[in-house]
JSON list of C-alpha atoms in Angstrom, two decimals:
[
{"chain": "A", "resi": 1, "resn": "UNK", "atom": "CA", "xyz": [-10.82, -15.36, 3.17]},
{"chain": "A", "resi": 2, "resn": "UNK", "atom": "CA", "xyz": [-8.95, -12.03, 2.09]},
{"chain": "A", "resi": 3, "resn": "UNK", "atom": "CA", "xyz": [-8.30, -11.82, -1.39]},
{"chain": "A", "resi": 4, "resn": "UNK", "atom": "CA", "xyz": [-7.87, -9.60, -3.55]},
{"chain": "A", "resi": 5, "resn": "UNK", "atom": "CA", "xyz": [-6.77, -10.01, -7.53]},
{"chain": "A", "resi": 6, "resn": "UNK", "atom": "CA", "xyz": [-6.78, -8.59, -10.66]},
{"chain": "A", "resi": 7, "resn": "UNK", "atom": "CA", "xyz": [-7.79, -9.68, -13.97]},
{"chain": "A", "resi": 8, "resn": "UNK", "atom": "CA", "xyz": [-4.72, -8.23, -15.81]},
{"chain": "A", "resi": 9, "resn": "UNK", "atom": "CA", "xyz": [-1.37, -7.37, -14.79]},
{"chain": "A", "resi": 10, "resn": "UNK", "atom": "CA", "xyz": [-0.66, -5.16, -17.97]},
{"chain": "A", "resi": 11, "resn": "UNK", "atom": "CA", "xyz": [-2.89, -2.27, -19.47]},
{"chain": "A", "resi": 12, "resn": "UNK", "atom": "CA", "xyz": [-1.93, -0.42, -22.81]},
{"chain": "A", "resi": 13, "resn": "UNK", "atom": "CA", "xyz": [-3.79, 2.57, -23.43]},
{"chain": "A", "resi": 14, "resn": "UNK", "atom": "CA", "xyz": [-3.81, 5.07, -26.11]},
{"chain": "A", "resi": 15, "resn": "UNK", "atom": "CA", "xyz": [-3.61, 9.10, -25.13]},
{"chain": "A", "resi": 16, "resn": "UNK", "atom": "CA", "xyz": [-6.35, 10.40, -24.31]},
{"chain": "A", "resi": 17, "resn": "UNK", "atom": "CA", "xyz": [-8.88, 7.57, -24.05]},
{"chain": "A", "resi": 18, "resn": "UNK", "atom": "CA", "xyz": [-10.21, 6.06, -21.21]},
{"chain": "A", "resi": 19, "resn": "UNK", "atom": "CA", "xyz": [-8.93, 3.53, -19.46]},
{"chain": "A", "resi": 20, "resn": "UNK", "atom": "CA", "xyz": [-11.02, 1.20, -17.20]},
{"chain": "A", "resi": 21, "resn": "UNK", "atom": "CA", "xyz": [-8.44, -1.06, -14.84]},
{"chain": "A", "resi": 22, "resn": "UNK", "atom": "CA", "xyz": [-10.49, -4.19, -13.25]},
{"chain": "A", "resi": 23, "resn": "UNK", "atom": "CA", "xyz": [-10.24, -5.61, -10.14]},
{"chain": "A", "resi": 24, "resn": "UNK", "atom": "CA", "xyz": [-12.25, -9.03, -8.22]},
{"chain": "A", "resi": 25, "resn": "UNK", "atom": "CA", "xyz": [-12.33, -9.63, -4.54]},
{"chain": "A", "resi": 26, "resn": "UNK", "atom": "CA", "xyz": [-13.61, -12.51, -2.19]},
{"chain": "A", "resi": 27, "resn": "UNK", "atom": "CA", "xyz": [-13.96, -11.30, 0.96]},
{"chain": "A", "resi": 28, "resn": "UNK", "atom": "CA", "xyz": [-17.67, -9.86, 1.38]},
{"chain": "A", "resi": 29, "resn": "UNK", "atom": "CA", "xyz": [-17.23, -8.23, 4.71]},
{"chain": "A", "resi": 30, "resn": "UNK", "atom": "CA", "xyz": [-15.02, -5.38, 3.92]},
{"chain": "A", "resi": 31, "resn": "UNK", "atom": "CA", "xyz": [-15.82, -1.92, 4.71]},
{"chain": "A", "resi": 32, "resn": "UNK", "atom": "CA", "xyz": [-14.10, -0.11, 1.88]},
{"chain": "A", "resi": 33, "resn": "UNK", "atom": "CA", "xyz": [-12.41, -0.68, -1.25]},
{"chain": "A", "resi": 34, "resn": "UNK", "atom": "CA", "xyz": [-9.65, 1.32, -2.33]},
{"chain": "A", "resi": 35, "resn": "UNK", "atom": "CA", "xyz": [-7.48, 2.35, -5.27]},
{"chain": "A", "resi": 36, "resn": "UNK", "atom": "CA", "xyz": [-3.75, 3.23, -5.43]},
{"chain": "A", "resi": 37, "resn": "UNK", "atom": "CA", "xyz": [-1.06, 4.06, -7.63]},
{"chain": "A", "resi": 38, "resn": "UNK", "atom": "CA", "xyz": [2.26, 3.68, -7.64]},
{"chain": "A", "resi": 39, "resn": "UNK", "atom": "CA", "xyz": [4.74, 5.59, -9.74]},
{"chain": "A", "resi": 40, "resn": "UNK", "atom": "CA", "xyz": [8.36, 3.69, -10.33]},
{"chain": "A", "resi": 41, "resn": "UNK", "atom": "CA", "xyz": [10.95, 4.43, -7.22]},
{"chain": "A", "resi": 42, "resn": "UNK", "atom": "CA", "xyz": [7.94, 5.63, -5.40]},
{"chain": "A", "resi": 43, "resn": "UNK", "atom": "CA", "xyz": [5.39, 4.96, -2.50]},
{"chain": "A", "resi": 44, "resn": "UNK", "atom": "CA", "xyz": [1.83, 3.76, -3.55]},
{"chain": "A", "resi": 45, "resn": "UNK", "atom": "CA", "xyz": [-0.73, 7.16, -3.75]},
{"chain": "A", "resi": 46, "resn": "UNK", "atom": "CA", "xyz": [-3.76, 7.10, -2.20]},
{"chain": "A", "resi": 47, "resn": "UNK", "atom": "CA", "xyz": [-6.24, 7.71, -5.47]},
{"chain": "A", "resi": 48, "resn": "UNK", "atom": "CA", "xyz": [-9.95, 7.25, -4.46]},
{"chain": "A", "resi": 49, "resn": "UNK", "atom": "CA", "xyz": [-11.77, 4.70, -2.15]},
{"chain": "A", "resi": 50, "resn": "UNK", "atom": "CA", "xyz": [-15.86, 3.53, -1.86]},
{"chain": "A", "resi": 51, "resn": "UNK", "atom": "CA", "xyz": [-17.66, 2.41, 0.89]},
{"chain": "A", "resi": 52, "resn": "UNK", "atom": "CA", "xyz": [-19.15, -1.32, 0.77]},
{"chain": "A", "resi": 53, "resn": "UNK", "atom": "CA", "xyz": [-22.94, 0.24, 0.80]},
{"chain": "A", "resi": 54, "resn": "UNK", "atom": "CA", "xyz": [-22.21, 2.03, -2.26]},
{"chain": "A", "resi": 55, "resn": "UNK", "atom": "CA", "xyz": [-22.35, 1.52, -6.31]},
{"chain": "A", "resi": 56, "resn": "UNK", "atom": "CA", "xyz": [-19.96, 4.36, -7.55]},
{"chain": "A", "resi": 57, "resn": "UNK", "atom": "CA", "xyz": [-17.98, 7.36, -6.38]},
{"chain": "A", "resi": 58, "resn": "UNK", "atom": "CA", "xyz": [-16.51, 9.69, -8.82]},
{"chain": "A", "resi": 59, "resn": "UNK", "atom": "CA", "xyz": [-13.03, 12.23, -8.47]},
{"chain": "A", "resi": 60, "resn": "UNK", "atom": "CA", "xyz": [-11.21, 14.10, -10.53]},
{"chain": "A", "resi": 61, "resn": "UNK", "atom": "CA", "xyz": [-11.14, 12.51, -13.77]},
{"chain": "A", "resi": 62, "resn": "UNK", "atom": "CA", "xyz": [-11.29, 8.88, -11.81]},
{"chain": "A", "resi": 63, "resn": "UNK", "atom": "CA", "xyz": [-14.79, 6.76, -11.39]},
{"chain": "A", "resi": 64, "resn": "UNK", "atom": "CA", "xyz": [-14.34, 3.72, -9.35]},
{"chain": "A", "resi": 65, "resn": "UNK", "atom": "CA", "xyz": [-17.55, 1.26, -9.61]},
{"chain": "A", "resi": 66, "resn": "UNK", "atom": "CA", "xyz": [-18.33, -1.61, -7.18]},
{"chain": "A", "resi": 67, "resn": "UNK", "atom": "CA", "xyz": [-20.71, -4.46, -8.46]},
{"chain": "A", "resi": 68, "resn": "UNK", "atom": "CA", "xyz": [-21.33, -6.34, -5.24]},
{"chain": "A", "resi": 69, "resn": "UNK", "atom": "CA", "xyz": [-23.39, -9.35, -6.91]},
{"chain": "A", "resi": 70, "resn": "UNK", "atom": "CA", "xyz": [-20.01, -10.48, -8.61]},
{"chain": "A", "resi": 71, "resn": "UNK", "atom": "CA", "xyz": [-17.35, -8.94, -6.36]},
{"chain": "A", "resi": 72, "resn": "UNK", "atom": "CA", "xyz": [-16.47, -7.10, -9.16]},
{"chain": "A", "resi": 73, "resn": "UNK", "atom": "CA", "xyz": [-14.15, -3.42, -8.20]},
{"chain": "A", "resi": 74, "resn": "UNK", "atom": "CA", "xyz": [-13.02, -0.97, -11.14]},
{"chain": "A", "resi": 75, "resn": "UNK", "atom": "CA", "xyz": [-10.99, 2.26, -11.53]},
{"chain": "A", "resi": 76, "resn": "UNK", "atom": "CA", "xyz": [-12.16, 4.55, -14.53]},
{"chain": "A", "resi": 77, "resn": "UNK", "atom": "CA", "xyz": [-9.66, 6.97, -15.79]},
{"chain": "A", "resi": 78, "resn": "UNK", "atom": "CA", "xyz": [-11.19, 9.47, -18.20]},
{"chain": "A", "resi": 79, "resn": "UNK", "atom": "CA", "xyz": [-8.78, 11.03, -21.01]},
{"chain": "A", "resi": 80, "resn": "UNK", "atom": "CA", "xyz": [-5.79, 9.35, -19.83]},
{"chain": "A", "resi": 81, "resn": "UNK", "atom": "CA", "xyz": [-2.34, 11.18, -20.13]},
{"chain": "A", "resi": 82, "resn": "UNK", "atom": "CA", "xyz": [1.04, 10.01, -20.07]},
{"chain": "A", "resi": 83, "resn": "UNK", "atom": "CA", "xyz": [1.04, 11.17, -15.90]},
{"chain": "A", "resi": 84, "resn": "UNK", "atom": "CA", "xyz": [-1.65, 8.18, -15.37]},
{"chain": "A", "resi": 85, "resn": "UNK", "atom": "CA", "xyz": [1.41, 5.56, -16.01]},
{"chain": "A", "resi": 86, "resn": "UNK", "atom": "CA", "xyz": [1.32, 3.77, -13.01]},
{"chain": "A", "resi": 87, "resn": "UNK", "atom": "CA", "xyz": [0.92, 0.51, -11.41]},
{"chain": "A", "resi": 88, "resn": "UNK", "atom": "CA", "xyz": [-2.50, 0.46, -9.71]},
{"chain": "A", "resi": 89, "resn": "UNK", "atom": "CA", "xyz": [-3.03, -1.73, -7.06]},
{"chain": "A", "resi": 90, "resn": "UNK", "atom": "CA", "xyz": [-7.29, -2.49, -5.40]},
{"chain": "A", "resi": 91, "resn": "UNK", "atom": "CA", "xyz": [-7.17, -2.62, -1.86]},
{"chain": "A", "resi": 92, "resn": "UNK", "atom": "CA", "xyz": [-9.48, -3.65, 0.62]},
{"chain": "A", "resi": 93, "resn": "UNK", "atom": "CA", "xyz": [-9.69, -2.49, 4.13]},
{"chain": "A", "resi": 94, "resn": "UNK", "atom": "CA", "xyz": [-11.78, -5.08, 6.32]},
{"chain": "A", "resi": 95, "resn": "UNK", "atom": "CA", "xyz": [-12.23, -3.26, 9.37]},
{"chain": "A", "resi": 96, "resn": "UNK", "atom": "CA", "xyz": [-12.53, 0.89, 8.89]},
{"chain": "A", "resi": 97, "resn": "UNK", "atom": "CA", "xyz": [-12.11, 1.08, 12.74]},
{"chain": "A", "resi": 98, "resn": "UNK", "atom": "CA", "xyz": [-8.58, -0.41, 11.99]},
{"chain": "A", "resi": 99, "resn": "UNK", "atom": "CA", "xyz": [-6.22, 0.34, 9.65]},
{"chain": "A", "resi": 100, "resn": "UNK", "atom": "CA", "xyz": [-4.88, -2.98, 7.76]},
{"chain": "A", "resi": 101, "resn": "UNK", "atom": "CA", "xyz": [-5.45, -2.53, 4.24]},
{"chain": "A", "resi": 102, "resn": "UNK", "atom": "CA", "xyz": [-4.95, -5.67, 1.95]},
{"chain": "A", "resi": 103, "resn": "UNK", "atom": "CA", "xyz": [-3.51, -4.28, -1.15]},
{"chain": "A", "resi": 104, "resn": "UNK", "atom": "CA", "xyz": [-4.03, -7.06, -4.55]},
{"chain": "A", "resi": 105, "resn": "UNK", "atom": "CA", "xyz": [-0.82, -7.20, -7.07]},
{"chain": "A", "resi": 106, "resn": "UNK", "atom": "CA", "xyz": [-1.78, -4.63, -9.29]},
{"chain": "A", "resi": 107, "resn": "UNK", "atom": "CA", "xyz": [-1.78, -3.52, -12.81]},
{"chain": "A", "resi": 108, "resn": "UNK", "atom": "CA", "xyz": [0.22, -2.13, -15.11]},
{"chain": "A", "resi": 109, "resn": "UNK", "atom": "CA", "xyz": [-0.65, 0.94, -17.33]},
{"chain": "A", "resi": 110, "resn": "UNK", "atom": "CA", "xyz": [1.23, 2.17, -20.23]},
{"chain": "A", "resi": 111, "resn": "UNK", "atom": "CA", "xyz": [-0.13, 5.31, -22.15]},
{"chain": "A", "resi": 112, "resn": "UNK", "atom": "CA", "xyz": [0.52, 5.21, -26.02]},
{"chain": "A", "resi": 113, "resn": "UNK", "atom": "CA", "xyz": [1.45, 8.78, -27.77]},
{"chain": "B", "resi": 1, "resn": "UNK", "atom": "CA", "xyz": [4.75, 20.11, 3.33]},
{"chain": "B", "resi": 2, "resn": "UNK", "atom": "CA", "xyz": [7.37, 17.29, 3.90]},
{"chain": "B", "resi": 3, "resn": "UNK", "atom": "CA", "xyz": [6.07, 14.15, 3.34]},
{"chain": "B", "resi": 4, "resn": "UNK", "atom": "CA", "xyz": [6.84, 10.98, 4.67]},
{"chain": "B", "resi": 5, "resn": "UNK", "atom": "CA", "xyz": [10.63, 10.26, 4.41]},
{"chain": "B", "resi": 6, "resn": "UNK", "atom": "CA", "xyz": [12.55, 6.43, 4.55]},
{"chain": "B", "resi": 7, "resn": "UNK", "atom": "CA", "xyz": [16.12, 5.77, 5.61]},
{"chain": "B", "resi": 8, "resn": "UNK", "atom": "CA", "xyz": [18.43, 5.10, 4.08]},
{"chain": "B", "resi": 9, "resn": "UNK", "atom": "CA", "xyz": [17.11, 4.59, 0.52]},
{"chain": "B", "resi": 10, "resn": "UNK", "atom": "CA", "xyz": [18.93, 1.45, 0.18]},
{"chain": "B", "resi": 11, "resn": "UNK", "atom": "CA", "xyz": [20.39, -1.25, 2.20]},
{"chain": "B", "resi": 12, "resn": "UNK", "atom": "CA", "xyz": [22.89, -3.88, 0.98]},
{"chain": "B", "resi": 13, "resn": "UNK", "atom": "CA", "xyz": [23.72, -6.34, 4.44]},
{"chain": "B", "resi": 14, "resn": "UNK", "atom": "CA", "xyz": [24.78, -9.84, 4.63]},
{"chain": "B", "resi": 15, "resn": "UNK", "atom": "CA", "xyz": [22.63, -12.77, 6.01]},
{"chain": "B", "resi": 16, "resn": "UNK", "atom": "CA", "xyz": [22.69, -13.38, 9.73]},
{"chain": "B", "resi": 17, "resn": "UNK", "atom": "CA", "xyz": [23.00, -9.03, 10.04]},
{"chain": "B", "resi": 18, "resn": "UNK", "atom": "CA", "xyz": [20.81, -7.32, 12.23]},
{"chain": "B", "resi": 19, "resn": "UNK", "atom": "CA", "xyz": [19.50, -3.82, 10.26]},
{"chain": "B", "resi": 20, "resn": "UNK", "atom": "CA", "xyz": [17.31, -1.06, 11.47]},
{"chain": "B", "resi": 21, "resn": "UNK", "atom": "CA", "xyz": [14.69, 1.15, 8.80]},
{"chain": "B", "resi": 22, "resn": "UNK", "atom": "CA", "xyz": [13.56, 4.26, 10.06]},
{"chain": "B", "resi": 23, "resn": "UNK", "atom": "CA", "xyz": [10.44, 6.06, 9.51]},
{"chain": "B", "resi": 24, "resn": "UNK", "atom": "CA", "xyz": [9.21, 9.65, 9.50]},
{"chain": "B", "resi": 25, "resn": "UNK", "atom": "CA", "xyz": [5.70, 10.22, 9.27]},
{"chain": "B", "resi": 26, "resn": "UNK", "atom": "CA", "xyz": [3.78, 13.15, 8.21]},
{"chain": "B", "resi": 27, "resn": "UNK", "atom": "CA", "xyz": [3.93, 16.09, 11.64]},
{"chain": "B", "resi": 28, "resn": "UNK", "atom": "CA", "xyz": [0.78, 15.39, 13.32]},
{"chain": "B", "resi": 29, "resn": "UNK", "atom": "CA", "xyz": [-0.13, 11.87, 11.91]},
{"chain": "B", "resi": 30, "resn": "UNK", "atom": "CA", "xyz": [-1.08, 9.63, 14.70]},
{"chain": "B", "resi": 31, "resn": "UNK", "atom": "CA", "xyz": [-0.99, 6.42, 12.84]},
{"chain": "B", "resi": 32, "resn": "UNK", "atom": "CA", "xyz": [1.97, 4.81, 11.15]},
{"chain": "B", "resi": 33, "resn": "UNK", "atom": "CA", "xyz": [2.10, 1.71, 9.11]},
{"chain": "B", "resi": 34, "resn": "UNK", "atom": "CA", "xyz": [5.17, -0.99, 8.13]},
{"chain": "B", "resi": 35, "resn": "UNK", "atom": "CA", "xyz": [4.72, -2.60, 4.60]},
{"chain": "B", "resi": 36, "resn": "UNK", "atom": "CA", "xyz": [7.06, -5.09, 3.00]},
{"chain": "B", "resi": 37, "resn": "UNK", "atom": "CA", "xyz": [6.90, -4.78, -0.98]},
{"chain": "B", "resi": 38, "resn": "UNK", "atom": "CA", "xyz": [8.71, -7.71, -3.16]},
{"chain": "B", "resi": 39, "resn": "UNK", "atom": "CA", "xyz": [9.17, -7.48, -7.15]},
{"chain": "B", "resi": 40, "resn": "UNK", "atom": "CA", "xyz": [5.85, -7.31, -8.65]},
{"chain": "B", "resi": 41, "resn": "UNK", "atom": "CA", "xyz": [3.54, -7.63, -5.77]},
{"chain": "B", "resi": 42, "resn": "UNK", "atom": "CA", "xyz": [2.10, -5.32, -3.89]},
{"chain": "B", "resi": 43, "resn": "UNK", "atom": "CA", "xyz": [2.58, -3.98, -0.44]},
{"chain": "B", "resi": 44, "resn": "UNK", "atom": "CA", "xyz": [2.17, -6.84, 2.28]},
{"chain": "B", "resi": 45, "resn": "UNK", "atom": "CA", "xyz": [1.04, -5.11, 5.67]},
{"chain": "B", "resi": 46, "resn": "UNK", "atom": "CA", "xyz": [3.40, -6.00, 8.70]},
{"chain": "B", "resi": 47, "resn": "UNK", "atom": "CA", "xyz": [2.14, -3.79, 11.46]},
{"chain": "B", "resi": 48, "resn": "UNK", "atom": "CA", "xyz": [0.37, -0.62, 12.48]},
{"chain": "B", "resi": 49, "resn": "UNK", "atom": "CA", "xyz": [0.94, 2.43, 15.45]},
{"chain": "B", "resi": 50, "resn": "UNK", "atom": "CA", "xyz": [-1.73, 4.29, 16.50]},
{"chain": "B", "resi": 51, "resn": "UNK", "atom": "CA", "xyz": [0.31, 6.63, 18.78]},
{"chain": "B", "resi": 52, "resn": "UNK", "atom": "CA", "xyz": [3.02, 4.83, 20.53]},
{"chain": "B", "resi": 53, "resn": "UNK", "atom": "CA", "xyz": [1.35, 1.49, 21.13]},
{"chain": "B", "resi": 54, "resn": "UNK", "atom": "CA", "xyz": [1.61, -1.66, 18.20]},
{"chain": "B", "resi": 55, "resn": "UNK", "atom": "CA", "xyz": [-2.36, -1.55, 17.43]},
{"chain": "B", "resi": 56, "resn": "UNK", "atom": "CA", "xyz": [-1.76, -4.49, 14.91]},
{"chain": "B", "resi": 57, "resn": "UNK", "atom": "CA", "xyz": [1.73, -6.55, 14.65]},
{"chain": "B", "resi": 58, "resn": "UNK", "atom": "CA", "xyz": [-0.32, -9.85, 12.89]},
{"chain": "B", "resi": 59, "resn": "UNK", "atom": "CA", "xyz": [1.74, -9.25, 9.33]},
{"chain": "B", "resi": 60, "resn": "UNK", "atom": "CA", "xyz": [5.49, -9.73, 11.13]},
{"chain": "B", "resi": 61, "resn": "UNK", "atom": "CA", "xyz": [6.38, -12.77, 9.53]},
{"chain": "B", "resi": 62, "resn": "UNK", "atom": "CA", "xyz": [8.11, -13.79, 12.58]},
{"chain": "B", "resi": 63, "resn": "UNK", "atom": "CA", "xyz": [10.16, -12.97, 16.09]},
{"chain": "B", "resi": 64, "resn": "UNK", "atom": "CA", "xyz": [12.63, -11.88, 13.93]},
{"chain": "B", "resi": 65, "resn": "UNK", "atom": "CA", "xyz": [11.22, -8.30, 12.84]},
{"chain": "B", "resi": 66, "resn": "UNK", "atom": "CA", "xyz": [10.19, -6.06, 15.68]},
{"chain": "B", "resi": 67, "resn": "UNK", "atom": "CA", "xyz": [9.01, -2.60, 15.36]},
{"chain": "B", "resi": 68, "resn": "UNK", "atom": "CA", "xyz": [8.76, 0.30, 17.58]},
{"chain": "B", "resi": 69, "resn": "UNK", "atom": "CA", "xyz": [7.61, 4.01, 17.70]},
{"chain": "B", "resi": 70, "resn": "UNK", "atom": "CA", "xyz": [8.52, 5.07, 21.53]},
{"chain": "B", "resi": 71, "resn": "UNK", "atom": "CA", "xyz": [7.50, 8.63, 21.13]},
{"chain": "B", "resi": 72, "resn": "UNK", "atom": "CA", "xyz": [4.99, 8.33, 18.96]},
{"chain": "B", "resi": 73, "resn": "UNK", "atom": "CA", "xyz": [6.51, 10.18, 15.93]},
{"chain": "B", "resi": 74, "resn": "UNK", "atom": "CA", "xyz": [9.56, 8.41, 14.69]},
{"chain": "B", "resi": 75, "resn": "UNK", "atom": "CA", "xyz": [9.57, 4.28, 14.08]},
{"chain": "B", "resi": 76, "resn": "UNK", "atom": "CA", "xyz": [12.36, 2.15, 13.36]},
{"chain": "B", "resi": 77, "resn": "UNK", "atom": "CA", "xyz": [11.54, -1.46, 12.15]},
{"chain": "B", "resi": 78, "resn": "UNK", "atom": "CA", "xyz": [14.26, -4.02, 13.19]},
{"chain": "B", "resi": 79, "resn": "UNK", "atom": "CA", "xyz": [15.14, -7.32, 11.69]},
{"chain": "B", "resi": 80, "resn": "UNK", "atom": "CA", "xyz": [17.61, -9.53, 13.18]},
{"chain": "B", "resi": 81, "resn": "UNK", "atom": "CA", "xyz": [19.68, -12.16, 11.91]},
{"chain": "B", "resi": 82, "resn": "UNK", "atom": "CA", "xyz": [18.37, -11.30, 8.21]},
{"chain": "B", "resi": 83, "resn": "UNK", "atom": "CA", "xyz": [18.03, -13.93, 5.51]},
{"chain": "B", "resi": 84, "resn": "UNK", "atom": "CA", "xyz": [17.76, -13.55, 1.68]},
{"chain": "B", "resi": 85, "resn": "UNK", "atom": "CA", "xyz": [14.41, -14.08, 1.76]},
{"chain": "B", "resi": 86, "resn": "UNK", "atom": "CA", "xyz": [13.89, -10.76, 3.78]},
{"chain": "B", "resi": 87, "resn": "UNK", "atom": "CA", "xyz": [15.00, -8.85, 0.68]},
{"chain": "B", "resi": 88, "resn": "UNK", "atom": "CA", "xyz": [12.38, -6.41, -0.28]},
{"chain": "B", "resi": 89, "resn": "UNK", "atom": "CA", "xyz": [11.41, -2.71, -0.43]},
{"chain": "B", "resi": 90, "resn": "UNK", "atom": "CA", "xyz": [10.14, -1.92, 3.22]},
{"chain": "B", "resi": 91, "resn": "UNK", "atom": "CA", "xyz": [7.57, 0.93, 2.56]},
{"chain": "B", "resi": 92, "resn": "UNK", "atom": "CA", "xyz": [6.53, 3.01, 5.47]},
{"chain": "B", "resi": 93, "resn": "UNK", "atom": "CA", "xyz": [3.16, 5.08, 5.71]},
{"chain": "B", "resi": 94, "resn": "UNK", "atom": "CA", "xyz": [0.94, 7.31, 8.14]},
{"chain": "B", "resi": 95, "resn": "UNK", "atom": "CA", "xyz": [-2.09, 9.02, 8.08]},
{"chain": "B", "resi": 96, "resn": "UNK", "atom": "CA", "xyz": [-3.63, 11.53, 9.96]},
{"chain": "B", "resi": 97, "resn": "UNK", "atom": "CA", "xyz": [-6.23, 8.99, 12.03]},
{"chain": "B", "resi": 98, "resn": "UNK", "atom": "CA", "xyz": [-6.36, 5.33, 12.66]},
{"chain": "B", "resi": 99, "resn": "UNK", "atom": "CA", "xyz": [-9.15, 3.71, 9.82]},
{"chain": "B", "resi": 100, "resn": "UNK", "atom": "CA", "xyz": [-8.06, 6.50, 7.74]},
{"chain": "B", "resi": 101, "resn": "UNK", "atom": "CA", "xyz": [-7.72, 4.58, 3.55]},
{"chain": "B", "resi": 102, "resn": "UNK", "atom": "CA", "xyz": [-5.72, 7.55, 2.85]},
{"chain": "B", "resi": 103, "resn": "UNK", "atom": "CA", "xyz": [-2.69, 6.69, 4.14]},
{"chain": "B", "resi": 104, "resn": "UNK", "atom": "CA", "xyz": [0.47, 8.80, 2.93]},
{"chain": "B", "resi": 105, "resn": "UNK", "atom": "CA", "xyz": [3.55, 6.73, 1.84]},
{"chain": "B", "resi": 106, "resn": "UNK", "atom": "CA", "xyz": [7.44, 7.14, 2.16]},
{"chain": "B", "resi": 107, "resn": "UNK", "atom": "CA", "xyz": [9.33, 6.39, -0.71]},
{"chain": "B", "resi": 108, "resn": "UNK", "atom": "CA", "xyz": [10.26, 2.80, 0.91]},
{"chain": "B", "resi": 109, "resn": "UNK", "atom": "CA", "xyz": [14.11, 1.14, 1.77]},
{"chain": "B", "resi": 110, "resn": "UNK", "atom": "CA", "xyz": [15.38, -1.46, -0.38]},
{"chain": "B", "resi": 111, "resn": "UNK", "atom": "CA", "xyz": [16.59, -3.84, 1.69]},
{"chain": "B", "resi": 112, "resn": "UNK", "atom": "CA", "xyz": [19.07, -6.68, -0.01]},
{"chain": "B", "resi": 113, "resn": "UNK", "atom": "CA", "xyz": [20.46, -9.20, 2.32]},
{"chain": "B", "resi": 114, "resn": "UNK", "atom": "CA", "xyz": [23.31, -10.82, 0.20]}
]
């Protein structure tokens, strides 16, 4: 079915390291995976997504991996600053001639000074 | 350039109410998207626009909601006789093409039905 979840709802992270945000899915068929954040009072922003056929597909200062033996999605944020706090929320979108996205429940991130 | 905007922020009604949520998408965006967001979760999709037409209405949790986008710009999402369990922040997206991921996102409505 479509499901998408994440291993840990809260992520504390010290300034300046990297942070690496997990995230498992079920459904097999999807087209693309897909990360967001969301700032507090704010919409979710669109941060970096990866076609099914691929392994990994780097942006600026973001990685995002995708192990398809264990279903296995994650969001790599090199040298994290106090801007990256966010809720990030995987997202799945099953059909990339549509436009439903699934979106999972997200993690928390929290920068330490 | 403006972004997608939501109104009104907020939205305090009482059960059996009927409200309306409007939506501006990006100029020149053909798609347009209705989430529903509760406490701690993460957007649930309700329906899509590409253009004018409802391309995908399968999330509306029932007859209830009803959503429309008559000139293909502007949408307004309508619930009728509202319950407490509609309570939520109703988020509001578009992006320039249908099957686009990056899809731009209004700063939502809270809605609270008392």
């Amino acid at each position: 079915g479509e499901s998408v979840g994440l291993h840990l709802p809260t992520l504390s992270v010290q300034e300046g390291d990297n942070s690496i945000i997990n995230c498992a899915y079920s459904n097999s068929a999807s087209d693309y995976f897909i990360w967001y954040k969301q700032e507090s009072g704010k919409g979710p922003q669109f941060i970096i997504d990866i076609r099914s056929n691929m392994d990994k597909r780097q942006g600026q200062r973001v990685t995002v991996l995708l192990n398809k033996t264990v279903k296995h999605l994650s969001l790599q944020i090199a040298a994290t600053q106090p801007g990256d706090s966010a809720v990030y929320f995987c997202a799945e979108n099953i059909d990339s001639s549509a436009s439903k996205i699934i979106f999972g429940s997200g993690t928390r991130l929290s920068i330490r000074p | 350039g403006a972004g997608v905007s939501q109104t009104p922020s907020n939205k305090v009604t009482e059960k059996g109410k009927y409200v309306e949520l409007r939506c501006d998408p990006i100029s020149g965006h053909t798609a347009l998207y209705w989430y529903r967001q509760s406490l701690g979760q993460g957007p649930e999709f309700l329906i899509y626009f590409q253009g004018t037409g409802a391309a995908d209405d399968s999330g509306l949790p029932n007859d209830r909601f009803f959503a429309v986008r008559p000139e293909g710009s502007v949408s307004t999402l309508k619930i009728q006789r509202t319950e407490r369990g509609d309570s939520a922040v109703y988020l509001c997206a578009s992006s320039l093409y249908e099957g686009s991921n990056e899809q731009f996102f209004g700063p939502g409505t809270r809605l609270t039905v008392l």
